[in-house]
Each structure stands twice: as C-alpha cells, then as structure tokens.
Coordinates of C-alpha atoms and ligand atoms in Angstrom, one line a residue:
M1 CA -1.1 -7.8 -1.8
S2 CA 2.2 -6.6 0.5
D3 CA 0.8 -4.6 2.4
L4 CA -1.8 -6.9 4.1
L5 CA -2.2 -8.6 7.2
T6 CA -2.7 -11.3 9.4
Q7 CA -6.6 -12.9 10.3
D8 CA -5.6 -11.9 14.0
E9 CA -3.3 -8.7 13.1
Y10 CA -6.2 -7.3 11.7
E11 CA -8.4 -8.3 15.1
A12 CA -6.6 -6.5 17.3
I13 CA -6.4 -2.9 15.3
A14 CA -10.4 -3.5 15.6
R15 CA -9.9 -4.2 19.0
D16 CA -8.3 -1.4 19.4
L17 CA -10.0 0.8 17.2
T18 CA -11.0 4.2 18.8
L19 CA -14.2 5.0 17.3
P20 CA -15.0 8.9 16.2
T21 CA -18.9 8.7 16.4
T22 CA -20.2 12.1 17.3
A23 CA -19.9 14.8 14.4
F24 CA -17.6 16.3 13.7
V25 CA -17.9 20.7 13.3
N26 CA -16.2 23.2 13.3
G27 CA -12.7 20.8 14.4
R28 CA -14.0 19.3 17.0
F29 CA -15.9 16.8 18.2
S30 CA -19.8 17.5 19.8
A31 CA -23.2 15.6 19.8
A32 CA -26.3 15.8 18.0
K33 CA -28.1 18.9 20.1
G34 CA -30.8 16.5 20.1
G35 CA -28.4 14.5 21.9
K36 CA -30.2 11.8 19.8
T37 CA -28.1 8.8 18.8
F38 CA -28.2 5.7 16.5
E39 CA -26.7 2.5 16.8
T40 CA -24.4 1.2 13.5
V41 CA -23.4 -2.3 13.2
N42 CA -20.3 -5.2 12.3
P43 CA -22.4 -7.0 10.3
A44 CA -19.9 -9.9 9.8
T45 CA -21.1 -10.1 13.4
G46 CA -24.2 -8.7 14.1
A47 CA -23.4 -6.5 17.4
T48 CA -23.8 -3.5 17.4
I49 CA -20.1 -1.2 17.2
A50 CA -21.0 1.7 19.4
E51 CA -24.0 4.5 18.5
I52 CA -23.0 7.5 16.6
A53 CA -24.2 11.7 16.3
A54 CA -28.1 11.4 14.6
C55 CA -27.8 15.1 13.9
E56 CA -31.5 16.4 12.8
A57 CA -32.0 20.3 11.0
E58 CA -30.3 23.0 13.3
D59 CA -27.0 20.6 13.9
V60 CA -26.9 20.3 10.2
D61 CA -27.5 25.1 10.3
L62 CA -24.6 24.5 12.8
A63 CA -22.4 22.5 9.6
V64 CA -23.4 24.4 7.9
T65 CA -23.0 28.5 9.5
K66 CA -19.3 27.2 10.6
A67 CA -18.4 26.3 7.1
R68 CA -20.0 29.7 5.1
E69 CA -18.0 31.5 7.9
A70 CA -14.9 29.6 7.4
F71 CA -15.0 30.4 3.5
E72 CA -16.4 33.8 3.7
Q73 CA -13.1 34.5 6.0
G74 CA -10.7 33.3 3.3
V75 CA -8.7 31.1 5.2
W76 CA -9.0 27.8 3.0
S77 CA -11.3 29.4 -0.3
R78 CA -8.4 32.1 -0.7
M79 CA -5.2 30.3 0.9
H80 CA -3.0 30.8 -1.7
P81 CA -3.0 27.2 -4.4
V82 CA -0.2 26.1 -3.3
E83 CA -0.8 25.6 1.0
R84 CA -3.8 23.9 -0.3
K85 CA -2.4 21.8 -2.4
H86 CA 0.2 21.8 0.2
A87 CA -2.0 20.9 3.5
L88 CA -4.1 18.2 1.0
I89 CA -0.8 16.4 0.4
R90 CA -0.1 16.6 4.4
L91 CA -3.1 14.6 4.6
V92 CA -2.8 11.3 2.0
K93 CA 0.0 11.6 4.6
L94 CA -1.3 10.7 7.4
I95 CA -4.0 8.5 5.9
K96 CA -1.2 6.5 4.8
R97 CA -0.1 6.5 8.9
N98 CA -3.2 5.3 9.3
R99 CA -4.0 3.4 7.0
Y100 CA -4.9 0.0 9.1
E101 CA -7.0 1.4 11.7
L102 CA -9.3 2.8 8.4
A103 CA -9.3 0.0 6.5
V104 CA -10.6 -2.5 9.7
M105 CA -12.3 0.5 10.9
E106 CA -14.5 1.0 6.5
S107 CA -14.4 -3.5 7.4
V108 CA -16.0 -3.2 10.1
E109 CA -19.2 -1.4 10.0
S110 CA -19.5 -1.4 6.3
G111 CA -18.9 -5.5 5.5
K112 CA -16.5 -4.9 3.0
P113 CA -14.0 -7.7 2.6
I114 CA -10.5 -6.6 4.5
H115 CA -8.4 -7.6 1.5
D116 CA -9.7 -5.1 -0.1
C117 CA -10.4 -2.0 1.6
A118 CA -6.4 -2.5 2.1
T119 CA -5.5 -3.2 -1.7
I120 CA -7.9 -1.3 -2.8
D121 CA -10.2 1.6 -0.7
L122 CA -7.4 3.0 1.1
P123 CA -5.0 3.1 -1.5
E124 CA -7.2 4.8 -4.3
T125 CA -8.9 7.2 -2.2
Q126 CA -4.6 8.8 -1.0
H127 CA -4.8 9.3 -4.7
C128 CA -7.5 9.8 -5.7
L129 CA -7.1 13.0 -2.6
E130 CA -3.2 13.5 -4.4
W131 CA -4.5 13.6 -7.7
H132 CA -6.7 16.9 -6.9
A133 CA -4.4 18.5 -5.1
E134 CA -1.6 18.3 -7.7
A135 CA -3.9 20.1 -9.8
T136 CA -4.4 22.9 -7.4
D137 CA -1.0 25.3 -8.1
K138 CA -1.4 23.7 -11.9
L139 CA -5.1 24.5 -13.0
Y140 CA -4.9 27.6 -15.6
D141 CA -8.0 30.0 -16.1
Q142 CA -8.5 31.8 -18.9
V143 CA -8.3 35.4 -21.4
T144 CA -10.3 35.7 -24.1
P145 CA -9.0 36.9 -27.6
S146 CA -10.9 40.7 -26.2
G147 CA -8.5 42.8 -27.9
D148 CA -6.5 44.9 -26.9
D149 CA -9.1 48.0 -25.8
A150 CA -10.5 45.6 -23.0
L151 CA -9.1 42.2 -21.3
G152 CA -11.3 39.9 -21.1
L153 CA -10.6 37.1 -18.5
V154 CA -13.0 33.6 -17.7
V155 CA -12.5 32.5 -13.7
R156 CA -12.8 30.0 -11.8
E157 CA -14.0 30.9 -8.0
P158 CA -15.0 27.8 -5.2
M159 CA -18.7 27.1 -5.1
G160 CA -18.9 28.3 -1.9
V161 CA -20.8 25.9 1.4
V162 CA -20.5 22.4 -0.5
G163 CA -22.6 19.5 0.7
C164 CA -21.8 16.2 0.0
V165 CA -24.1 12.8 0.8
V166 CA -22.5 9.4 0.3
P167 CA -22.8 5.8 -0.5
W168 CA -22.4 3.5 1.9
N169 CA -20.3 0.7 -1.0
F170 CA -17.0 3.2 -0.6
P171 CA -17.3 4.4 2.4
L172 CA -14.2 6.4 2.1
M173 CA -13.4 6.7 -1.3
M174 CA -16.5 7.6 -1.8
V175 CA -16.2 10.8 -0.2
A176 CA -12.5 11.5 -1.5
W177 CA -14.0 11.5 -5.0
K178 CA -16.0 14.7 -3.2
I179 CA -14.1 16.8 -1.8
G180 CA -10.6 16.0 -3.0
P181 CA -11.7 18.1 -6.2
A182 CA -14.8 20.3 -3.9
L183 CA -11.3 20.8 -1.3
A184 CA -9.1 21.1 -3.8
A185 CA -11.3 24.4 -4.9
G186 CA -12.0 25.9 -1.7
N187 CA -15.4 25.8 -1.5
S188 CA -15.6 24.5 2.1
V189 CA -17.9 20.8 2.6
V190 CA -20.4 19.4 4.8
V191 CA -20.6 15.7 4.8
K192 CA -23.5 13.4 4.8
P193 CA -22.4 10.1 5.1
A194 CA -24.4 6.6 4.9
E195 CA -26.2 5.4 8.4
Q196 CA -24.2 2.2 7.6
T197 CA -21.1 3.2 7.8
S198 CA -19.9 7.5 9.7
M199 CA -16.9 6.4 11.3
T200 CA -14.2 7.1 8.0
A201 CA -15.4 9.8 6.8
L202 CA -15.8 11.1 10.7
R203 CA -12.0 10.3 11.2
L204 CA -11.5 11.0 8.0
A205 CA -12.5 15.2 9.4
E206 CA -10.2 15.0 11.4
L207 CA -7.1 13.7 10.0
A208 CA -7.6 17.1 7.7
L209 CA -7.6 19.2 10.4
E210 CA -4.2 18.1 11.7
A211 CA -3.0 18.2 8.2
G212 CA -4.0 21.6 8.7
I213 CA -6.7 22.6 6.9
P214 CA -8.4 24.9 9.1
A215 CA -12.0 24.5 11.7
G216 CA -15.1 24.9 9.6
V217 CA -13.7 23.1 6.1
L218 CA -14.7 20.3 6.4
N219 CA -17.4 19.0 8.4
V220 CA -19.2 15.3 8.5
V221 CA -22.8 15.0 9.9
P222 CA -23.8 11.6 11.0
G223 CA -27.3 11.6 10.5
M224 CA -30.4 10.2 9.1
G225 CA -30.9 10.5 5.0
E226 CA -34.7 12.2 5.7
T227 CA -34.3 14.4 7.7
A228 CA -29.6 15.6 8.2
G229 CA -29.3 14.1 4.3
Q230 CA -32.9 16.4 2.9
A231 CA -31.8 19.8 6.3
L232 CA -28.2 19.6 4.0
G233 CA -30.2 19.8 0.7
R234 CA -33.0 21.8 1.9
H235 CA -30.4 24.5 3.5
P236 CA -30.2 28.0 1.7
G237 CA -26.3 28.6 2.8
V238 CA -25.5 25.3 0.5
D239 CA -24.4 26.4 -3.0
M240 CA -24.0 22.9 -3.7
I241 CA -24.8 19.3 -2.9
S242 CA -21.9 16.1 -4.8
F243 CA -24.8 13.7 -4.3
T244 CA -23.8 9.2 -5.3
G245 CA -26.8 7.0 -4.4
S246 CA -29.9 5.9 -5.7
T247 CA -31.8 7.5 -8.6
E248 CA -34.5 7.2 -5.9
V249 CA -32.6 9.8 -3.7
G250 CA -30.7 11.4 -6.4
R251 CA -34.2 12.9 -7.9
M252 CA -35.1 14.2 -4.5
F253 CA -32.5 16.3 -4.4
L254 CA -33.9 17.8 -7.7
K255 CA -37.0 19.0 -5.6
Y256 CA -34.9 20.0 -2.9
S257 CA -32.6 22.7 -5.0
A258 CA -36.3 23.6 -6.9
E259 CA -38.2 24.7 -3.2
S260 CA -34.6 26.0 -1.9
N261 CA -32.1 28.6 -2.9
L262 CA -31.5 26.5 -7.3
K263 CA -28.7 25.3 -4.9
K264 CA -26.4 23.2 -8.2
I265 CA -26.9 19.7 -8.5
V266 CA -24.3 16.6 -9.5
L267 CA -26.3 13.3 -8.7
E268 CA -24.3 10.0 -9.3
C269 CA -26.9 7.4 -9.7
G270 CA -27.5 4.3 -9.8
G271 CA -26.4 1.4 -12.4
K272 CA -27.8 -2.5 -14.6
N273 CA -24.8 -2.1 -17.3
P274 CA -24.3 -4.4 -19.9
C275 CA -21.6 -6.4 -20.8
V276 CA -21.1 -7.2 -24.5
V277 CA -19.4 -10.8 -25.3
L278 CA -19.6 -10.7 -29.6
D279 CA -18.8 -13.7 -31.4
D280 CA -15.2 -12.8 -32.0
A281 CA -14.5 -12.0 -28.5
E282 CA -10.5 -13.1 -28.4
N283 CA -9.1 -15.7 -25.1
L284 CA -13.3 -16.3 -23.4
D285 CA -11.0 -17.7 -20.1
A286 CA -9.6 -13.2 -19.1
V287 CA -13.2 -12.6 -21.0
A288 CA -14.4 -14.6 -17.9
E289 CA -12.3 -13.5 -15.5
H290 CA -13.5 -9.8 -16.5
V291 CA -17.1 -10.5 -15.7
A292 CA -15.9 -11.9 -12.8
Y293 CA -14.5 -9.4 -11.8
S294 CA -16.8 -7.3 -12.5
V295 CA -20.1 -8.2 -11.4
F296 CA -19.7 -10.0 -7.9
W297 CA -16.1 -7.0 -7.4
N298 CA -17.5 -5.6 -4.2
M299 CA -20.3 -8.1 -3.9
G300 CA -21.8 -6.5 -6.3
Q301 CA -22.9 -4.0 -4.4
N302 CA -21.5 -1.6 -7.3
C303 CA -23.2 1.0 -9.0
S304 CA -20.9 0.3 -12.1
S305 CA -21.4 -3.3 -11.5
N306 CA -21.9 -5.8 -14.8
S307 CA -24.9 -6.7 -14.0
R308 CA -26.1 -8.5 -16.8
L309 CA -23.9 -10.3 -19.6
I310 CA -25.6 -10.0 -23.2
V311 CA -23.2 -13.1 -25.3
H312 CA -23.4 -14.3 -29.2
K313 CA -25.3 -17.4 -28.8
K314 CA -22.4 -19.0 -30.9
I315 CA -20.0 -18.6 -27.6
K316 CA -21.9 -18.4 -24.4
D317 CA -22.4 -21.9 -23.4
E318 CA -18.3 -22.5 -23.2
L319 CA -18.0 -18.6 -21.1
L320 CA -20.7 -19.3 -19.2
S321 CA -18.4 -22.1 -17.8
K322 CA -16.2 -20.7 -17.9
V323 CA -16.9 -18.3 -15.6
L324 CA -17.9 -20.2 -12.7
A325 CA -15.3 -21.6 -13.0
K326 CA -14.1 -17.7 -11.9
A327 CA -16.9 -17.2 -9.5
R328 CA -16.3 -20.7 -7.8
D329 CA -13.1 -19.9 -7.2
W330 CA -14.7 -16.5 -5.7
R331 CA -14.2 -17.5 -1.2
T332 CA -17.4 -15.9 0.4
G333 CA -17.1 -15.1 4.2
Y334 CA -16.0 -13.2 7.4
P335 CA -14.6 -9.9 6.3
L336 CA -11.3 -9.8 8.8
D337 CA -9.4 -13.1 6.8
P338 CA -7.8 -11.8 3.8
S339 CA -8.1 -14.2 2.8
N340 CA -12.0 -13.6 1.1
N341 CA -13.3 -11.9 -2.4
L342 CA -17.0 -10.8 -1.1
G343 CA -17.5 -10.6 2.8
A344 CA -20.9 -9.7 4.0
I345 CA -24.0 -8.0 3.0
V346 CA -24.1 -3.9 4.3
S347 CA -27.7 -4.1 6.0
R348 CA -30.4 -6.9 6.7
E349 CA -32.0 -4.4 4.5
Q350 CA -29.9 -4.8 1.7
F351 CA -30.1 -9.0 2.1
D352 CA -33.0 -8.4 2.1
K353 CA -33.4 -6.9 -0.9
I354 CA -31.4 -9.4 -2.8
V355 CA -32.8 -12.3 -0.9
H356 CA -36.0 -10.9 -3.2
Y357 CA -34.3 -10.4 -6.1
I358 CA -33.0 -14.4 -6.8
D359 CA -37.0 -14.8 -5.1
L360 CA -37.7 -13.9 -8.2
G361 CA -35.5 -14.8 -10.9
K362 CA -36.6 -18.0 -10.6
K363 CA -39.9 -17.0 -9.9
E364 CA -40.1 -15.0 -13.3
G365 CA -38.5 -18.7 -14.8
A366 CA -34.4 -17.8 -15.0
L367 CA -32.3 -21.1 -13.7
V368 CA -29.7 -21.1 -11.6
A369 CA -26.4 -21.8 -12.5
L370 CA -24.3 -21.1 -9.4
G371 CA -26.1 -19.3 -6.3
G372 CA -28.7 -18.5 -5.7
E373 CA -28.6 -19.4 -1.5
P374 CA -28.2 -17.0 1.7
I375 CA -25.6 -17.4 3.6
E376 CA -26.6 -16.2 7.9
N377 CA -23.4 -16.9 10.1
G378 CA -22.2 -16.2 12.9
G379 CA -24.3 -13.3 12.8
G380 CA -23.0 -12.2 9.6
L381 CA -25.1 -11.8 6.4
Y382 CA -23.9 -13.4 2.7
I383 CA -24.3 -14.4 -0.3
A384 CA -22.3 -16.4 -2.7
P385 CA -22.3 -15.6 -5.9
T386 CA -24.9 -15.9 -7.9
V387 CA -25.4 -16.8 -11.8
F388 CA -29.3 -17.0 -13.6
D389 CA -29.1 -18.6 -17.4
G390 CA -31.1 -17.8 -19.0
V391 CA -32.2 -14.3 -18.5
T392 CA -34.6 -12.7 -20.8
P393 CA -35.5 -8.9 -20.8
E394 CA -38.6 -8.6 -19.7
M395 CA -38.1 -10.2 -15.5
T396 CA -37.2 -7.9 -12.5
I397 CA -33.6 -9.0 -12.6
A398 CA -32.9 -8.0 -15.8
R399 CA -34.3 -4.7 -15.7
D400 CA -33.8 -3.9 -12.1
E401 CA -30.5 -2.7 -10.2
I402 CA -30.2 -5.5 -7.9
F403 CA -27.0 -4.3 -5.8
G404 CA -26.2 -7.6 -4.9
P405 CA -23.8 -10.7 -6.8
V406 CA -26.3 -11.9 -9.2
L407 CA -25.8 -12.3 -12.3
S408 CA -27.8 -11.5 -15.3
V409 CA -27.2 -14.4 -18.5
M410 CA -28.6 -13.6 -22.3
T411 CA -28.1 -14.7 -25.1
V412 CA -28.5 -12.5 -28.7
G413 CA -27.8 -13.5 -31.7
S414 CA -26.4 -10.3 -34.1
V415 CA -24.0 -7.6 -32.9
D416 CA -27.6 -5.0 -33.0
E417 CA -29.2 -6.9 -31.1
A418 CA -26.7 -6.8 -28.5
V419 CA -26.9 -3.2 -28.2
D420 CA -30.2 -2.6 -28.1
L421 CA -30.2 -5.2 -25.4
A422 CA -28.2 -3.2 -23.4
N423 CA -29.5 0.0 -24.2
D424 CA -32.2 -1.6 -23.2
T425 CA -32.3 0.0 -19.5
Q426 CA -33.0 3.3 -18.3
Y427 CA -29.3 3.6 -16.9
G428 CA -26.5 4.6 -19.0
L429 CA -23.5 4.1 -15.8
Q430 CA -20.8 2.2 -17.5
A431 CA -20.0 -1.1 -20.0
S432 CA -18.1 -3.3 -21.1
V433 CA -17.4 -4.4 -24.3
F434 CA -15.5 -7.9 -26.0
T435 CA -14.4 -8.4 -29.4
S436 CA -11.1 -9.1 -31.4
N437 CA -11.9 -6.7 -34.0
V438 CA -11.5 -2.9 -33.4
K439 CA -14.0 -1.0 -36.0
R440 CA -16.8 -3.2 -34.2
A441 CA -15.6 -2.2 -30.6
H442 CA -15.4 1.4 -31.7
R443 CA -19.3 0.8 -33.2
V444 CA -20.2 -0.5 -30.7
A445 CA -18.8 1.5 -27.5
R446 CA -20.1 4.8 -29.0
A447 CA -23.7 3.8 -29.0
I448 CA -23.8 1.7 -25.8
Q449 CA -25.3 5.1 -24.3
A450 CA -23.6 4.9 -20.7
G451 CA -21.0 7.3 -19.9
T452 CA -18.1 5.4 -19.8
V453 CA -17.7 2.1 -22.5
T454 CA -14.7 0.2 -21.8
V455 CA -13.5 -2.2 -24.3
N456 CA -11.7 -5.3 -24.1
C457 CA -11.2 -4.7 -20.0
Y458 CA -12.9 -3.7 -17.2
G459 CA -12.1 -0.6 -14.3
E460 CA -9.3 0.5 -16.8
G461 CA -11.1 3.6 -15.0
D462 CA -8.5 6.0 -13.3
M463 CA -8.4 9.9 -11.6
T464 CA -7.3 10.7 -15.2
T465 CA -11.3 10.2 -17.4
P466 CA -14.6 11.9 -16.1
F467 CA -17.0 9.2 -14.2
G468 CA -21.1 9.1 -14.3
G469 CA -23.8 8.2 -16.2
Y470 CA -26.0 8.9 -19.1
K471 CA -30.4 8.2 -19.1
L472 CA -31.0 7.7 -14.5
S473 CA -27.7 7.0 -13.3
G474 CA -26.6 11.0 -13.2
F475 CA -26.9 13.9 -13.9
G476 CA -25.1 17.4 -14.0
G477 CA -21.9 16.5 -13.8
R478 CA -19.0 13.9 -13.6
D479 CA -16.6 12.5 -10.6
N480 CA -13.4 12.7 -11.1
S481 CA -10.8 14.8 -13.6
L482 CA -10.5 18.1 -14.0
M483 CA -14.1 18.0 -15.4
A484 CA -14.8 17.8 -11.8
H485 CA -13.7 20.8 -10.1
D486 CA -14.0 22.9 -12.7
Q487 CA -18.0 21.4 -11.3
Y488 CA -16.8 22.7 -7.7
C489 CA -16.2 25.5 -9.1
E490 CA -18.7 28.9 -10.7
T491 CA -17.5 30.4 -13.9
K492 CA -16.8 34.2 -13.8
T493 CA -16.1 36.7 -16.3
I494 CA -14.0 39.7 -16.0
W495 CA -14.5 42.5 -18.5
I496 CA -11.7 45.2 -18.5
D497 CA -12.2 48.5 -20.0
L498 CA -8.1 48.8 -21.4
S499 CA -9.3 52.0 -24.1
D500 CA -7.6 55.9 -22.9
D501 CA -11.3 57.4 -23.3
P502 CA -13.4 55.3 -22.3
V503 CA -16.4 57.8 -23.2
D504 CA -15.7 56.8 -26.8
Q505 CA -15.4 53.8 -25.9
A506 CA -18.6 53.9 -25.3
V507 CA -20.4 55.4 -27.9
D508 CA -18.4 53.6 -30.7
Ligands
LIG601 P1 -29.8 5.8 -1.2 O1 -30.7 5.6 -1.1 O2 -29.8 6.1 -1.8 O3 -28.1 6.6 0.1 C1 -27.4 7.9 -0.8 C2 -28.1 8.8 0.9 O4 -28.9 9.7 0.7 C3 -26.9 7.7 2.5 O5 -26.2 9.1 2.2 C4 -29.0 8.2 2.1 O6 -28.5 8.5 4.0 C5 -29.0 9.7 1.7 N1 -30.3 9.9 1.1 C6 -31.2 8.8 1.7 N2 -33.3 9.5 2.2 C7 -32.1 10.9 1.2 C8 -33.6 11.9 1.7 N3 -35.2 10.6 1.8 N4 -32.9 13.3 1.8 C9 -31.9 13.7 2.2 N5 -30.6 12.7 1.7 C10 -30.9 10.7 1.4 O7 -28.4 5.2 -1.4 P2 -27.5 3.9 -0.7 O8 -28.4 2.8 -0.6 O9 -27.3 4.5 -0.3 O10 -26.3 3.4 -1.8 C11 -26.6 2.2 -3.4 C12 -27.2 2.7 -3.8 O11 -26.2 4.5 -5.0 C13 -27.1 1.8 -5.7 O12 -29.0 2.7 -6.1 C14 -26.2 2.6 -6.4 O13 -25.7 1.9 -8.0 C15 -25.6 4.2 -5.7 N6 -24.5 3.6 -6.3 C16 -24.6 4.9 -7.2 C17 -22.5 5.5 -6.9 C18 -22.4 6.2 -8.2 O14 -21.0 6.4 -9.1 N7 -22.9 7.0 -9.5 C19 -21.6 5.1 -6.4 C20 -22.3 4.3 -5.4 C21 -23.6 3.8 -5.1 P3 -28.9 7.1 4.1 O15 -27.6 6.6 4.6 O16 -29.7 7.5 5.9 O17 -29.8 6.7 3.7
LIG602 MG1 -29.6 4.7 2.3

C-alpha cells in the first residue's frame, strides 16, 4: 500500500511513458518485416495508445533463429549458473527501479486497477524472477546407485528454444512465470504476448538486455495469435511451448506440435472453480471476504477465480448476505484512481462476452442478487460485481468460464453432494473448501479434482508450490516451484564405464 502514488501522479507518468511498439529480437527493437501494425487500446477510455508491430511467420522465424544462435553459442546456456543468477537479479533490480512506469503501462493497456498493478503484479513479478534466479546455483543433479564399475549421472539440460504464449489478464506476471524458470535453466526464449497487452513484455525484454542477459536470449514478437502464435507453435526450431490461455487455443498447440516437430507442450488453461462452504465453516465474515476476493479480484479475469459458490443450505442465507455486503465495498471505476478495486474490462470482445453470460443467467432463471448491469463510462467498459443466486448445475453460468466478476451461488445439503457438484465440470484448476473440521477438510481436498485446493483461505499459493490444472485446465506440467525448472529442462542420462577391463565387463 505504501508504494501507491496519487491518481494525478499516475496520470503524469502515463503522459510521459515511452512506449515500446516494435518487436524485440536479438537485442534490438525492430518493425515487423511486412510493415503491418495493430492498435493497442486503453480500455478505460477507448483511446488508441499506440500502433504495435504485427509480427508474422518471417518475424517469428528470425526471432527463433537468433534465439537458437544464442543458445548454440552458449552465451547464456553455458554461462556459469552464478553469473546467470546475477544477471537475473540485476533484471529484478531494474524492474524495481522502473516499477511505476511498468505498473502504469500495464494498467493503461489492460484496464487493470493501478492498485493491483502496483501492489500485486509488479511485486509478484519481481519475486517470481528472483525466486527462480536464486534457484539457479542451488539445484543439484543426480548420481545413480550404479556400483563401482560405472558412474551413472542424471543431469538437467536446457531444452533449447522455448516459446512462451501468454494471455492479457496478468501480462507481466504470466511472462515472469514462464521466463523465470526458462531463463534460469539456460534456455533462449521467444515470447508472444496477448494482442491486447504487448508493451510490458517488450519493456521487460529491453530491461533484460540492460541487465546483461545477452542479445538473442529473450525475444518478444507481438502479433496476432493466428499468425505469430501459430508460427511459433509450428516452428521446427522451437523445442518447447509454454502456454497460458484458453483451453480452446491450448488444444491447438498440441496439434501444432503433432504436425511439426513434437515439441514439448505445457498448457495452463481455463477454470470454473468451486468454493465449497460446509455448514460447520467458522467465521462467515472471513469466508465472505475470501469468496468476494476470489471472484472479483482482477474483474474476475482470473483463471483461478472461484466463480461457483457451493454452500450448505443451512448457512446459505447468512453467507450470501455477508458476501453481498463485501461485494458492495468493491469500488469499480477508472483504473488509474488507486482507490478503485475493479478497473475496466480488457476489450469490447471480453465485455460483450461477460454481458452475454449475464443475460443468459437471467434468461435461464437465475436471480440477480447484485449488479448485473454493464456500465459504459468515459469510453470505458466496466462491469461491477455481479452475484446470481438460485443457480442450478445445468445453467450455462454454472458451467462456462465467464472470465468476469460474476458469481454463481448454488446450494447443497451434504458434503458428498458438495464434492459431486464441485467435480461436475470439465475443468480442474483450483478449488477452496471452508470447514472447521480438519478431517472433512482433508477428505474434501483430496476428493476434488483440481491442481490446487485451498482450505479455509483463498490464494495462499506462492512460488514454492506448483500451479496448474487437472482435466481441461492444463496439460503437461506446472508453473512455479522447482517443478517449473524441471519442465524447462531435458533429462539426460550419462553412463561412464569405470571398470578396469571394459571388454570383460561388457561380456559379463
Ligand atoms: P487465448 O485467446 O487462449 O489467448 C492466449 C494466447 O494465445 C494469446 O497470446 C493469443 O494471441 C494466443 N492465440 C490465440 N489464438 C491462437 C492461435 N490460433 N494459435 C496460436 N496462438 C493463439 O486466451 P486469452 O483470451 O488471452 O485469455 C483468457 C483465457 O486464458 C481464459 O480462458 C483463462 O482461463 C485462461 N487463463 C489461464 C491461466 C492459467 O494459468 N491457467 C491464466 C490466465 C488465463 P491473441 O492475443 O492474438 O489472441
Ligand atoms: Mg485472445
């Protein structure tokens, strides 16, 4: 909180921003070869901020070629781990020095409240990169139990060129989650940011060069998913894609891989996450606070948003009234006003999608307990916290990921019913359970099919724990924790013969 500036100060920073608008390849900014650009818009005003280079296959090919050259030269991949760590820590310091500028850039391009950019996204980005940097010179490989005649080693080696394709909801943080472990492991990286939010990724790459991460090691190719994203996914010189976004697009990367070079694919996709509140939950005021935060934070544009509240009928009325009271405290409005908790919805497309789901909720018979009306103000598109009561499992708003500040409240009569309903989804990213009974908590946490389950809290995850999903929420790996380091590495087995008479050894 103490790091917050005033709205006037943020607006002054916004006016003075130097906007990165072209691709960052091999340590230089350059326009797309085809000369094409696309607009990036401030969703809080509707104004065009800048024209961004629209990279296509030939730009992606150049970035991958330069990334490969850097990798083969060993300027980063074979740099001493201590030196790699130092360079990444210098990057963290540069991000910190430029945090106001980066927070404002992120807010004006995405509509996210500056409060969150300044107090969550920027500090978390730094922490993530620092955590992975620190791991660089502390990870050991393995010596196998191979006896006196041979030495067996199992070693990690960087994959090579890693493509990172990221969404717009946490533009900087998602890049950090990917490049932190990928760079720490010694890979070269090509990032394709979401088309709505290219600028902070570009600025980060510029800062990385300044920090001493060699040219060609971190490249950013802004552009459309269908062109730049697809070109990266299909490129034969890319060894791995790490993707965060929708399940629909995630599937495409599996296809691109199958039809090209069988590159490794790791997907973090959507969620329709349940928050289960049992009848013995303690302190419903605290529960209501978690419920509201988990669904309204970042305007609900959060893959681990708890958009389904599954509550025991005995406590439903009391909990709902407390949730509504908390929700009313969430201020929606101009993102550069640091007192607002919800900013603008990222794009007209996303806004229309949320409004469509709200209309469907009403049509299918759910009851609007709060909100439900879109707000268009000063060219910006806003949706205030919306709560639907009386939602039944077959309703569309109980099944589809809305990716907006919309809560669906469903009632159950038993623990088993709550678990069945929690699992009645194609997704499995995250879940929460509230109960005062530790046995029940553990039983429910194990029974829910999700990559993360939080008990009597929401969002306690940090860099130390893996993050990813079951079912359609993910594929092939996890972000964060040391598991992330391993997934950006190949595993190599090395056998060294130590016997005095190698031929005898072989015959035996
Ligand atoms: P998206 O449409 O899937 O886009 C994600 C990325 O893929 C963007 O960079 C996008 O580029 C690119 N892309 C789109 N179409 C492509 C194609 N045909 N080939 C290759 N790349 C393509 O998702 P989004 O709209 O940015 O974000 C919302 C979704 O992300 C939600 O479903 C949410 O749940 C999920 N998400 C998941 C997590 C997680 O950790 N599990 C975190 C955040 C978000 P364009 O921008 O040009 O379309
Ligand atoms: Mg998209």
